[in-house]
Amino acid sequence: MISNKMIGLVQNSSVIRAMFEEGKRLASIYGAENVYDFSLGNPSVEPPKAVKNAVIETISEESANLVHGYMNNSGYEDVRRAIAQSINKKFNTSLGEENIIMTVGAAGGLNVILKTLLNPGDEVITFAPFFGEYRNYVSNFDGELVIVSPNTVNFQPNLSEFEKKITAKTKAVIINTPNNPTGVVYSEETITALADILNKKQTELNTSIYLISDEPYRELVYDGIEVPYLTNYYKNTIVGYSYSKSLSLPGERIGYLVIPGEVDDFSDITAAANVATRILGFVNAPSLIQRVVAKCLDSEVDISVYNRNRELLYNSLIDYGYTCVKPEGAFYLFVKALEEDDKAFAAAAKKHNILIVPGSSFGCPGYCRIAYCVDYKTIEGSLSGFKKLAEEYLNK
Amino acid sequence: MISNKMIGLVQNSSVIRAMFEEGKRLASIYGAENVYDFSLGNPSVEPPKAVKNAVIETISEESANLVHGYMNNSGYEDVRRAIAQSINKKFNTSLGEENIIMTVGAAGGLNVILKTLLNPGDEVITFAPFFGEYRNYVSNFDGELVIVSPNTVNFQPNLSEFEKKITAKTKAVIINTPNNPTGVVYSEETITALADILNKKQTELNTSIYLISDEPYRELVYDGIEVPYLTNYYKNTIVGYSYSKSLSLPGERIGYLVIPGEVDDFSDITAAANVATRILGFVNAPSLIQRVVAKCLDSEVDISVYNRNRELLYNSLIDYGYTCVKPEGAFYLFVKALEEDDKAFAAAAKKHNILIVPGSSFGCPGYCRIAYCVDYKTIEGSLSGFKKLAEEYLNK
C-alpha cells in the first residue's frame, strides 16, 4: 500500500543504519565494551563548550519570540551575515547575507539545491566512492545520478572518465572533500583540473554546470593539510555545509548553502532555493540552533582526538597486512577487503564483533569503510579482532 | 536555468510570505506601530516558561553527545514513548513509541507521509478553504490534489461533494481542524459522517484511504470546545502534529506523526516513513528540541491572549458590517470580502496599512484571512482602518 518507489527503498534501506541497529543488538548480548561498532559517522568528540554557553546565552538574553519564531525561509539575516563574514575572513571570498541560505543540515541543503536545479532526466555526476544518499537525493527530483568509477590508486577523482561523462544533460556535479568514505582530500591540482574541464565543457555545450561541494568534513583535516575553497576555483560553485561534524551537532540538523553572486542565474537560484526550503517542508533551519552556531563561528571540536584514533588504527591495520590510503581528513578509513566480496568480508568482521560498512554502499565494491569517530578504547579493543581477521585471510 | 517546476513556484510564491516582507517595508516607512500586519501565523504569545527551563535542564544535565547526536531517524525512543503516553492519557488511545515518528514540524511530517504513500497520479482530497501549501506537498510526489469546494455557510466540509470525488485513485484525505484559514472546528457530527463515507468507499472500492489529520492548532480552541481525536473515529487515520503553535515554537520545526497500529499496512508505513525522513534530507527532527518538548507535554501557551484578540476583532468587524463565521479555534478569522475580488479587497485594506491575505490562496476566493496572533494593540490600532474600509464599500 506504500508507494512503489518506497517499497524498493525500504528493502535496500541504508546498510549503515541497519548496522547501527545491529550494533545495539550485539551490545545487548555481549556488552557494549565488547562490540566494536565502526558503522556510523556519529561524532564521539563532544561539542566545544562554546555551544553550551551560546545556548544558555541565547535562551537567557534574547527574546523568546525571536529565538523560537518564524523568520525568512532562508534564515535569520544577522546569522547569515555573520556566517558570510566568517567565510570571507577564512577564504578571502566576498559573500554577504544574500549568498547564504540556512539549511536543515547538509542533507537538507543538497535537497534544496537539487529541487532548485533539476528537471526530470537531468544528470548529476559524482565520483565513486561517494556518500550513498546522493542516489536518493537526486532520485527525489527524478534526476539521473551518473557515477564516475573509482580511482583506487589514491582515490582522487578519475578526471578523464569524468570529462567523457559530461553531456548536454549534465546539470550538476557533486563532490565531497574531505571525502566520505575514503578520508581523502582532493588536491589543489585535482580541483584546478576539474574546474578546467567544467569550464571547457560549459563553453562547448553552452550550458551552466553547477559544482555542488558537499563539505561537512571541511574542518576535520590532519597534518596541517589545506582544503581548497571551491568558489575560488570555479565560478559556478555552490557549497553545502554542515555543523554536524565541525561542532559535533549532527542531531541538530544545521548547515547552510553558499550561493556566490557570480554563479549563473544567481537571483533565480536564490529565490528558488528560498521557496524550495519552504515547500519541501523544511520551512526554515531550526531557529535556536541557527542563533547558536552564529555565536560559535570560531569554535571547533578537538580533532586531535580523531587524529589519535586515525594514527592507531591506520598504523595497526597496515601492520596486520591490510591495504589502505592514509586518510587526510574526515573520520573514515577505507580499507581494501581481503576478499573480492566486500559484503562477505564485512560479515566475517562481524564474527569478531567488528561492524564495518561494505564499500558497495558507496559505489566502490571490494572495500569497507571504518568510521573511527569512536572512543580510543573501542579502537584498542578491536585490534586483536582485526588482527585475527587478517590472519584468517592472509595465512590461507 | 532553474527547474521548470520552480519557475512557476517562484512566480506564484506564497502571497502570505510576500505580504510578510511587504509588512516589514511598510513598517520601515510608517513605523511598525502604524502598520497592522495580519498576514502571517507567527505566534505572538511567548512560549511557556517550561520551554526555557527544559532547554537549560537538558543542556546542563544530559550528555552533550546524546542531546546533539544522531538517533534513530524516527526520533529518540524515550521522547516518542513520553509523547505516546501523553496522547493516551488525553485521548484514551493505546499508542506506544512505535506509533510516533518525530518530524521537522507538521510540514515535514506531511511530506514524510505523502512520500511514503503516493505513487504518481494518486489523488489526495482536501476541503476548501485549505492551507495552500498542501498543493506543493502533494505535487512534490507527483500526486493530484482534489479540492472539495467550500461550504461558506459554516465552513464545515461539504460531504456530499466529498463522497462524489472519492475514486479508486484516492490515496489520502487531508483535513485540518481547527482550520487554517477559517478557525472553524469540524464538529463530531462532521467527523462521524466523514468516517462513515470513508468506510463505505473503502469497502466499495476495496482500497485503503488514509485520513491525514493536520493538527497544528489542536490546543488553540476557545469557549471550552472539544476537538475530536480522529484516530478514535476512523481506523486509517494518521495524525500530523506540530508544537509550533501549542508551545509557540514555529521556528524550531518540531512535531510528530502518529501512525496507529491498526492502520492498514502499519509495518510498511512506519518503515517507509522512517526511510522517507532520512532520504528527504530531514534525517531526523532537531535533537535538543525533541528532548525539550518531551519535558513540556503538559504545558501550553496562554491562549486567553488570543481569545481576547478574537473577541475584540470579531465583535468590532461584525459591528462595522462585515460578515464572518466566529472562529472557535486557531488564530484566524475568515472575513467575507466586501467586493467579489478578494485580491482587490486586500489591496484596498493595504491603503489603511492593514495586511490581510486573499482567500484565493486558500482555494476560497471572495474572502480574506486575518491572522490575529498579534499584539492586542495592533488590533486596537487597526480598528479605525477596518471601519473606514467598510464604510468605503457599504456607504456606496
PDB file of C-alpha atoms in Angstrom, chain A residues 113-264:
ATOM      1  CA  ILE A 113      19.607  22.932  -4.313  1.00  0.00           C
ATOM      2  CA  LEU A 114      18.701  19.807  -6.302  1.00  0.00           C
ATOM      3  CA  LYS A 115      14.999  20.714  -6.128  1.00  0.00           C
ATOM      4  CA  THR A 116      16.002  24.165  -7.343  1.00  0.00           C
ATOM      5  CA  LEU A 117      18.046  22.968 -10.306  1.00  0.00           C
ATOM      6  CA  LEU A 118      16.779  19.635 -11.618  1.00  0.00           C
ATOM      7  CA  ASN A 119      14.286  18.863 -14.325  1.00  0.00           C
ATOM      8  CA  PRO A 120      13.323  15.199 -14.670  1.00  0.00           C
ATOM      9  CA  GLY A 121      16.055  13.389 -16.604  1.00  0.00           C
ATOM     10  CA  ASP A 122      18.787  15.925 -15.811  1.00  0.00           C
ATOM     11  CA  GLU A 123      22.110  14.321 -14.974  1.00  0.00           C
ATOM     12  CA  VAL A 124      24.167  14.828 -11.842  1.00  0.00           C
ATOM     13  CA  ILE A 125      27.695  13.446 -11.881  1.00  0.00           C
ATOM     14  CA  THR A 126      29.525  12.197  -8.820  1.00  0.00           C
ATOM     15  CA  PHE A 127      32.779  10.339  -8.196  1.00  0.00           C
ATOM     16  CA  ALA A 128      32.888   6.882  -6.641  1.00  0.00           C
ATOM     17  CA  PRO A 129      33.301   6.198  -3.852  1.00  0.00           C
ATOM     18  CA  PHE A 130      30.557   8.593  -2.755  1.00  0.00           C
ATOM     19  CA  PHE A 131      28.044   9.085   0.055  1.00  0.00           C
ATOM     20  CA  GLY A 132      25.245   6.677  -0.899  1.00  0.00           C
ATOM     21  CA  GLU A 133      22.450   9.127  -0.098  1.00  0.00           C
ATOM     22  CA  TYR A 134      23.291  11.102  -3.248  1.00  0.00           C
ATOM     23  CA  ARG A 135      21.379   8.407  -5.140  1.00  0.00           C
ATOM     24  CA  ASN A 136      18.243   9.174  -3.157  1.00  0.00           C
ATOM     25  CA  TYR A 137      18.626  12.941  -3.187  1.00  0.00           C
ATOM     26  CA  VAL A 138      18.956  13.010  -6.979  1.00  0.00           C
ATOM     27  CA  SER A 139      16.141  10.495  -7.387  1.00  0.00           C
ATOM     28  CA  ASN A 140      13.855  12.660  -5.206  1.00  0.00           C
ATOM     29  CA  PHE A 141      13.688  15.068  -8.163  1.00  0.00           C
ATOM     30  CA  ASP A 142      13.751  12.448 -10.921  1.00  0.00           C
ATOM     31  CA  GLY A 143      17.333  13.256 -11.895  1.00  0.00           C
ATOM     32  CA  GLU A 144      19.883  10.656 -13.027  1.00  0.00           C
ATOM     33  CA  LEU A 145      22.985  10.092 -10.918  1.00  0.00           C
ATOM     34  CA  VAL A 146      25.927   9.444 -13.243  1.00  0.00           C
ATOM     35  CA  ILE A 147      28.822   7.757 -11.460  1.00  0.00           C
ATOM     36  CA  VAL A 148      32.479   8.134 -12.377  1.00  0.00           C
ATOM     37  CA  SER A 149      34.271   4.927 -11.438  1.00  0.00           C
ATOM     38  CA  PRO A 150      36.762   4.980  -8.580  1.00  0.00           C
ATOM     39  CA  ASN A 151      40.471   5.563  -8.940  1.00  0.00           C
ATOM     40  CA  THR A 152      41.598   3.105  -6.314  1.00  0.00           C
ATOM     41  CA  VAL A 153      45.253   4.136  -6.584  1.00  0.00           C
ATOM     42  CA  ASN A 154      44.790   7.239  -4.443  1.00  0.00           C
ATOM     43  CA  PHE A 155      41.010   7.924  -4.560  1.00  0.00           C
ATOM     44  CA  GLN A 156      41.473  11.273  -6.292  1.00  0.00           C
ATOM     45  CA  PRO A 157      38.695  11.609  -8.909  1.00  0.00           C
ATOM     46  CA  ASN A 158      39.095   9.930 -12.280  1.00  0.00           C
ATOM     47  CA  LEU A 159      39.046  13.093 -14.407  1.00  0.00           C
ATOM     48  CA  SER A 160      39.427  11.598 -17.868  1.00  0.00           C
ATOM     49  CA  GLU A 161      36.344   9.444 -17.342  1.00  0.00           C
ATOM     50  CA  PHE A 162      34.620  12.484 -15.830  1.00  0.00           C
ATOM     51  CA  GLU A 163      35.197  14.557 -18.948  1.00  0.00           C
ATOM     52  CA  LYS A 164      33.702  11.846 -21.129  1.00  0.00           C
ATOM     53  CA  LYS A 165      30.591  11.610 -18.997  1.00  0.00           C
ATOM     54  CA  ILE A 166      29.652  15.293 -19.219  1.00  0.00           C
ATOM     55  CA  THR A 167      26.765  15.787 -21.645  1.00  0.00           C
ATOM     56  CA  ALA A 168      24.245  18.484 -22.527  1.00  0.00           C
ATOM     57  CA  LYS A 169      22.065  16.983 -19.795  1.00  0.00           C
ATOM     58  CA  THR A 170      24.683  17.454 -17.061  1.00  0.00           C
ATOM     59  CA  LYS A 171      23.172  19.970 -14.668  1.00  0.00           C
ATOM     60  CA  ALA A 172      25.419  19.497 -11.671  1.00  0.00           C
ATOM     61  CA  VAL A 173      28.427  17.695 -10.247  1.00  0.00           C
ATOM     62  CA  ILE A 174      28.575  16.741  -6.572  1.00  0.00           C
ATOM     63  CA  ILE A 175      31.950  16.420  -4.919  1.00  0.00           C
ATOM     64  CA  ASN A 176      32.716  15.670  -1.299  1.00  0.00           C
ATOM     65  CA  THR A 177      36.135  16.547   0.032  1.00  0.00           C
ATOM     66  CA  PRO A 178      37.380  15.582   2.613  1.00  0.00           C
ATOM     67  CA  ASN A 179      35.660  12.504   1.323  1.00  0.00           C
ATOM     68  CA  ASN A 180      33.227  10.106   2.917  1.00  0.00           C
ATOM     69  CA  PRO A 181      34.117   7.175   2.785  1.00  0.00           C
ATOM     70  CA  THR A 182      37.842   7.467   1.960  1.00  0.00           C
ATOM     71  CA  GLY A 183      39.024  10.373   4.116  1.00  0.00           C
ATOM     72  CA  VAL A 184      40.933  11.588   1.065  1.00  0.00           C
ATOM     73  CA  VAL A 185      41.201  15.343   0.446  1.00  0.00           C
ATOM     74  CA  TYR A 186      41.054  16.311  -3.234  1.00  0.00           C
ATOM     75  CA  SER A 187      44.281  18.141  -4.027  1.00  0.00           C
ATOM     76  CA  GLU A 188      44.502  21.684  -5.418  1.00  0.00           C
ATOM     77  CA  GLU A 189      45.838  20.114  -8.619  1.00  0.00           C
ATOM     78  CA  THR A 190      42.708  17.948  -8.861  1.00  0.00           C
ATOM     79  CA  ILE A 191      40.402  20.908  -8.241  1.00  0.00           C
ATOM     80  CA  THR A 192      42.125  23.071 -10.829  1.00  0.00           C
ATOM     81  CA  ALA A 193      41.963  20.312 -13.441  1.00  0.00           C
ATOM     82  CA  LEU A 194      38.298  19.643 -12.577  1.00  0.00           C
ATOM     83  CA  ALA A 195      37.485  23.349 -12.959  1.00  0.00           C
ATOM     84  CA  ASP A 196      39.283  23.465 -16.324  1.00  0.00           C
ATOM     85  CA  ILE A 197      37.233  20.557 -17.615  1.00  0.00           C
ATOM     86  CA  LEU A 198      33.995  22.120 -16.408  1.00  0.00           C
ATOM     87  CA  ASN A 199      34.819  25.492 -17.973  1.00  0.00           C
ATOM     88  CA  LYS A 200      35.739  23.860 -21.258  1.00  0.00           C
ATOM     89  CA  LYS A 201      32.570  21.776 -21.313  1.00  0.00           C
ATOM     90  CA  GLN A 202      30.324  24.705 -20.385  1.00  0.00           C
ATOM     91  CA  THR A 203      31.668  26.616 -23.364  1.00  0.00           C
ATOM     92  CA  GLU A 204      31.480  23.625 -25.671  1.00  0.00           C
ATOM     93  CA  LEU A 205      27.914  22.713 -24.701  1.00  0.00           C
ATOM     94  CA  ASN A 206      26.742  26.263 -23.988  1.00  0.00           C
ATOM     95  CA  THR A 207      25.253  25.201 -20.644  1.00  0.00           C
ATOM     96  CA  SER A 208      25.759  26.022 -16.993  1.00  0.00           C
ATOM     97  CA  ILE A 209      27.120  23.167 -14.915  1.00  0.00           C
ATOM     98  CA  TYR A 210      26.938  23.710 -11.184  1.00  0.00           C
ATOM     99  CA  LEU A 211      29.609  22.226  -8.954  1.00  0.00           C
ATOM    100  CA  ILE A 212      27.969  21.320  -5.648  1.00  0.00           C
ATOM    101  CA  SER A 213      30.587  20.952  -2.966  1.00  0.00           C
ATOM    102  CA  ASP A 214      29.290  18.868  -0.063  1.00  0.00           C
ATOM    103  CA  GLU A 215      31.548  19.922   2.812  1.00  0.00           C
ATOM    104  CA  PRO A 216      30.543  18.515   6.185  1.00  0.00           C
ATOM    105  CA  TYR A 217      34.143  17.455   6.858  1.00  0.00           C
ATOM    106  CA  ARG A 218      35.937  20.683   5.838  1.00  0.00           C
ATOM    107  CA  GLU A 219      37.427  21.334   9.282  1.00  0.00           C
ATOM    108  CA  LEU A 220      38.326  17.704  10.023  1.00  0.00           C
ATOM    109  CA  VAL A 221      41.778  17.545   8.447  1.00  0.00           C
ATOM    110  CA  TYR A 222      45.129  16.366   9.757  1.00  0.00           C
ATOM    111  CA  ASP A 223      48.819  17.086   9.262  1.00  0.00           C
ATOM    112  CA  GLY A 224      48.073  20.755   8.552  1.00  0.00           C
ATOM    113  CA  ILE A 225      46.622  19.991   5.125  1.00  0.00           C
ATOM    114  CA  GLU A 226      44.630  22.728   3.301  1.00  0.00           C
ATOM    115  CA  VAL A 227      41.245  22.068   1.716  1.00  0.00           C
ATOM    116  CA  PRO A 228      40.787  24.395  -1.286  1.00  0.00           C
ATOM    117  CA  TYR A 229      37.663  26.606  -1.057  1.00  0.00           C
ATOM    118  CA  LEU A 230      35.975  25.774  -4.309  1.00  0.00           C
ATOM    119  CA  THR A 231      34.218  29.050  -5.045  1.00  0.00           C
ATOM    120  CA  ASN A 232      37.725  30.444  -5.566  1.00  0.00           C
ATOM    121  CA  TYR A 233      38.444  27.888  -8.310  1.00  0.00           C
ATOM    122  CA  TYR A 234      35.216  27.586 -10.282  1.00  0.00           C
ATOM    123  CA  LYS A 235      32.606  30.282 -10.795  1.00  0.00           C
ATOM    124  CA  ASN A 236      29.505  28.064 -10.766  1.00  0.00           C
ATOM    125  CA  THR A 237      30.236  26.533  -7.366  1.00  0.00           C
ATOM    126  CA  ILE A 238      27.573  26.094  -4.711  1.00  0.00           C
ATOM    127  CA  VAL A 239      28.735  24.951  -1.280  1.00  0.00           C
ATOM    128  CA  GLY A 240      26.681  22.773   1.064  1.00  0.00           C
ATOM    129  CA  TYR A 241      27.990  22.974   4.604  1.00  0.00           C
ATOM    130  CA  SER A 242      27.001  21.359   7.879  1.00  0.00           C
ATOM    131  CA  TYR A 243      27.939  21.886  11.526  1.00  0.00           C
ATOM    132  CA  SER A 244      27.298  18.199  12.218  1.00  0.00           C
ATOM    133  CA  LYS A 245      30.968  17.338  12.429  1.00  0.00           C
ATOM    134  CA  SER A 246      32.787  20.643  12.962  1.00  0.00           C
ATOM    135  CA  LEU A 247      30.736  21.313  16.111  1.00  0.00           C
ATOM    136  CA  SER A 248      29.555  17.727  16.765  1.00  0.00           C
ATOM    137  CA  LEU A 249      25.898  18.662  16.284  1.00  0.00           C
ATOM    138  CA  PRO A 250      24.635  16.008  13.829  1.00  0.00           C
ATOM    139  CA  GLY A 251      21.248  15.636  15.520  1.00  0.00           C
ATOM    140  CA  GLU A 252      20.541  19.370  15.352  1.00  0.00           C
ATOM    141  CA  ARG A 253      20.291  19.477  11.558  1.00  0.00           C
ATOM    142  CA  ILE A 254      22.001  22.769  10.961  1.00  0.00           C
ATOM    143  CA  GLY A 255      24.035  23.882   7.981  1.00  0.00           C
ATOM    144  CA  TYR A 256      23.929  26.303   5.078  1.00  0.00           C
ATOM    145  CA  LEU A 257      24.241  26.717   1.329  1.00  0.00           C
ATOM    146  CA  VAL A 258      26.654  29.244  -0.138  1.00  0.00           C
ATOM    147  CA  ILE A 259      25.436  30.621  -3.479  1.00  0.00           C
ATOM    148  CA  PRO A 260      28.018  33.160  -4.639  1.00  0.00           C
ATOM    149  CA  GLY A 261      26.823  36.229  -6.550  1.00  0.00           C
ATOM    150  CA  GLU A 262      28.799  35.238  -9.627  1.00  0.00           C
ATOM    151  CA  VAL A 263      27.011  31.922 -10.311  1.00  0.00           C
ATOM    152  CA  ASP A 264      24.888  31.911 -13.478  1.00  0.00           C
TER     153      ASP A 264
END
